[in-house]
Coordinates of C-alpha atoms in Angstrom, one line a residue:
M1 CA -52.5 26.9 -60.4
D2 CA -52.8 30.4 -61.8
V3 CA -49.9 32.3 -60.2
K4 CA -51.3 35.7 -61.0
V5 CA -54.6 34.9 -59.3
N6 CA -53.4 32.8 -56.4
K7 CA -50.1 34.4 -55.4
K8 CA -50.5 33.3 -51.8
G9 CA -51.0 29.6 -52.8
F10 CA -48.0 29.8 -55.1
C11 CA -45.8 31.2 -52.3
K12 CA -47.0 28.5 -50.0
Y13 CA -46.2 25.8 -52.6
I14 CA -42.7 27.1 -53.2
G15 CA -42.1 27.4 -49.4
G16 CA -43.0 23.8 -48.9
K17 CA -40.6 22.7 -51.6
R18 CA -37.8 24.7 -50.1
K19 CA -38.0 23.1 -46.7
T20 CA -35.1 21.0 -45.7
R21 CA -34.6 18.5 -42.8
E22 CA -33.1 20.2 -39.8
N23 CA -29.8 18.5 -38.8
V24 CA -29.2 17.4 -35.3
G25 CA -27.2 20.0 -33.4
P26 CA -24.5 19.4 -30.8
L27 CA -25.2 16.8 -28.1
L28 CA -24.1 16.2 -24.5
N29 CA -22.2 13.0 -23.9
E30 CA -22.2 11.0 -20.6
T31 CA -19.5 13.2 -19.1
G32 CA -21.5 16.4 -19.8
A33 CA -19.1 17.5 -22.6
M34 CA -20.6 18.9 -25.8
V35 CA -20.1 16.8 -28.9
A36 CA -20.3 18.4 -32.4
E37 CA -18.7 15.9 -34.7
D38 CA -21.2 13.9 -36.8
A39 CA -19.5 10.5 -36.0
E40 CA -19.6 11.1 -32.3
K41 CA -23.2 12.3 -32.4
V42 CA -24.2 9.1 -34.3
E43 CA -22.6 7.0 -31.5
L44 CA -24.4 8.9 -28.8
L45 CA -27.8 8.6 -30.5
N46 CA -27.1 4.9 -31.3
A47 CA -26.4 4.3 -27.6
A48 CA -29.6 6.1 -26.6
F49 CA -31.7 4.2 -29.0
A50 CA -30.1 0.9 -28.0
S51 CA -30.8 1.5 -24.3
V52 CA -34.6 1.4 -24.9
F53 CA -34.5 -1.3 -27.6
T54 CA -36.5 -4.5 -27.1
A55 CA -34.5 -7.6 -27.9
Q56 CA -35.6 -9.5 -30.9
A57 CA -37.6 -12.7 -30.3
S58 CA -36.0 -16.1 -30.9
P59 CA -36.2 -17.3 -34.5
Q60 CA -39.3 -19.2 -35.5
E61 CA -38.0 -20.3 -38.9
S62 CA -38.6 -24.0 -38.3
R63 CA -42.3 -23.4 -37.8
T64 CA -43.0 -21.1 -40.7
L65 CA -43.5 -23.7 -43.5
E66 CA -45.1 -26.3 -41.2
E67 CA -47.8 -23.9 -40.1
T68 CA -48.3 -22.6 -43.6
E69 CA -49.0 -26.1 -44.9
N70 CA -51.7 -26.6 -42.2
V71 CA -53.5 -23.5 -43.6
W72 CA -53.0 -24.0 -47.3
T73 CA -52.2 -26.8 -49.6
K74 CA -49.6 -26.3 -52.4
E75 CA -52.5 -26.4 -54.9
D76 CA -54.5 -23.5 -53.5
F77 CA -51.6 -21.4 -52.1
P78 CA -52.5 -17.7 -52.8
L79 CA -50.3 -16.1 -55.5
V80 CA -48.8 -12.6 -55.5
E81 CA -50.1 -11.6 -58.9
E82 CA -48.4 -9.0 -61.2
D83 CA -51.6 -7.0 -61.5
Q84 CA -51.7 -6.6 -57.7
V85 CA -48.1 -5.4 -57.6
R86 CA -48.7 -3.0 -60.5
E87 CA -51.7 -1.5 -58.8
Q88 CA -49.8 -1.1 -55.5
L89 CA -46.9 0.5 -57.2
S90 CA -49.2 3.0 -59.0
K91 CA -50.5 4.1 -55.6
L92 CA -47.1 4.8 -54.0
D93 CA -46.8 8.2 -52.3
I94 CA -43.8 9.9 -54.1
R95 CA -43.3 12.2 -51.1
K96 CA -42.2 9.3 -48.9
S97 CA -38.5 8.7 -48.3
M98 CA -36.6 5.8 -49.8
G99 CA -34.9 3.1 -47.8
L100 CA -31.3 2.0 -47.6
D101 CA -31.5 0.3 -51.0
G102 CA -32.0 3.7 -52.6
M103 CA -35.1 2.8 -54.5
H104 CA -37.3 5.9 -54.5
P105 CA -41.1 5.5 -54.6
R106 CA -41.4 8.0 -57.5
V107 CA -39.1 5.8 -59.7
L108 CA -41.1 2.7 -58.8
R109 CA -44.4 4.4 -59.5
E110 CA -43.4 5.9 -62.8
L111 CA -41.9 2.5 -63.9
A112 CA -44.7 0.4 -62.5
E113 CA -45.5 -1.2 -65.9
V114 CA -41.9 -2.2 -66.3
V115 CA -40.9 -3.5 -62.8
A116 CA -44.2 -5.0 -61.7
G117 CA -43.5 -8.4 -63.4
L118 CA -40.0 -8.8 -61.9
L119 CA -41.0 -7.5 -58.5
S120 CA -44.0 -9.9 -58.4
I121 CA -41.6 -12.8 -58.9
I122 CA -39.4 -11.7 -55.9
L123 CA -42.5 -11.1 -53.7
E124 CA -44.0 -14.5 -54.7
R125 CA -40.7 -16.2 -53.7
S126 CA -40.6 -14.4 -50.4
W127 CA -44.3 -15.1 -49.7
R128 CA -43.9 -18.9 -50.4
T129 CA -40.7 -19.5 -48.5
G130 CA -41.3 -17.1 -45.6
E131 CA -37.9 -15.5 -46.2
V132 CA -37.3 -11.8 -46.4
P133 CA -34.5 -10.4 -48.5
E134 CA -31.7 -9.1 -46.3
D135 CA -31.8 -5.6 -47.9
W136 CA -35.5 -5.3 -46.8
R137 CA -34.5 -5.9 -43.2
K138 CA -32.1 -2.9 -43.2
A139 CA -33.1 0.7 -42.7
N140 CA -31.9 4.2 -42.6
V141 CA -32.5 5.4 -39.0
I142 CA -33.4 9.1 -38.7
P143 CA -33.4 10.8 -35.3
V144 CA -36.5 12.9 -34.8
F145 CA -36.6 15.3 -31.9
K146 CA -39.5 14.8 -29.4
K147 CA -39.4 17.4 -26.7
G148 CA -37.2 18.8 -24.0
K149 CA -33.6 19.9 -24.5
K150 CA -32.2 19.3 -27.9
V151 CA -28.7 18.6 -26.5
D152 CA -30.0 15.4 -24.7
P153 CA -29.7 12.3 -26.9
G154 CA -32.6 10.7 -25.0
N155 CA -35.0 13.3 -26.3
Y156 CA -34.8 11.9 -29.8
R157 CA -36.7 8.9 -31.2
P158 CA -35.6 6.7 -34.1
V159 CA -37.6 6.5 -37.3
S160 CA -36.6 3.6 -39.6
L161 CA -36.8 4.3 -43.4
T162 CA -37.2 0.8 -44.8
S163 CA -37.2 -0.6 -48.4
I164 CA -40.2 0.5 -50.5
P165 CA -40.3 -3.0 -52.3
G166 CA -40.4 -4.5 -48.8
K167 CA -43.2 -2.2 -47.7
T168 CA -45.0 -3.2 -50.9
M169 CA -44.9 -6.8 -49.7
E170 CA -46.3 -5.7 -46.3
W171 CA -49.2 -3.9 -47.9
L172 CA -50.0 -6.8 -50.2
V173 CA -49.9 -9.7 -47.8
P174 CA -53.0 -8.8 -45.6
G175 CA -55.1 -8.4 -48.8
I176 CA -54.0 -11.7 -50.2
I177 CA -54.7 -13.5 -46.9
S178 CA -58.1 -11.8 -46.5
K179 CA -59.2 -12.6 -50.0
H180 CA -58.2 -16.3 -49.7
L181 CA -60.0 -16.7 -46.4
E182 CA -63.1 -15.1 -47.8
E183 CA -63.1 -17.3 -50.9
K184 CA -62.6 -20.4 -48.7
K185 CA -65.2 -19.2 -46.2
A186 CA -62.6 -19.9 -43.5
L187 CA -63.9 -17.1 -41.2
R188 CA -67.1 -17.4 -39.2
S189 CA -69.7 -14.7 -39.2
S190 CA -68.9 -14.1 -35.5
Q191 CA -65.3 -13.1 -36.5
H192 CA -65.2 -9.3 -36.2
G193 CA -61.6 -8.5 -35.3
F194 CA -59.2 -7.9 -38.2
T195 CA -61.9 -8.4 -40.9
K196 CA -62.9 -5.8 -43.5
G197 CA -66.1 -3.9 -42.6
N198 CA -66.2 -5.2 -39.1
S199 CA -65.1 -3.7 -35.8
C200 CA -65.7 -3.7 -32.0
L201 CA -69.0 -1.8 -32.8
T202 CA -70.3 -4.5 -35.1
N203 CA -69.3 -7.1 -32.5
L204 CA -71.3 -5.3 -29.8
T205 CA -74.2 -4.8 -32.1
A206 CA -74.3 -8.5 -33.0
F207 CA -74.0 -9.5 -29.3
Y208 CA -76.9 -7.1 -28.4
D209 CA -79.1 -8.5 -31.1
G210 CA -78.3 -12.0 -29.9
I211 CA -79.3 -11.5 -26.3
T212 CA -82.3 -9.4 -27.1
G213 CA -83.7 -11.7 -29.7

């Protein structure tokens, strides 16, 4: 950017870099008293988030490997390859926030060539066993104001900032599964949902063609 020519664009760029996250102000507790201490505000927000939280479903660990073996044999089990991990890391958005593990997306992207091999081993292990590392199941919870009065804890929604390596696994798995199903021709041509290039529209078009000859 030529600063002398595009002064407005330069000021906009600097302004964007100077923006900081606005802290949560004082909140009203259940008795109507104003709370300003950070620890007390955290407790109030936690209580508000917990009040609308849906209980976790019962564990299905015993079914994970059994169902996997019905879909794939050990010989043709899809792999999490180093090249796939390297490509995914190279596409990380460095503007995104890191999770509780402190691994910033910029660091992972810049060091993709170095960490891809080690991370692919971890992801492969997780993929084969159906187990997720404990650190990937933890998150930094950030309160984001929705609307209404800012002193009401109920007017905030939680945003969970999870582990970037964990998210990398989430991004890779659908592609691995889709590629395997395509290679094994496990999907019928009538399958339109959750398949690349297909949608409700292609389903309706195929149905229309079928009944009109």
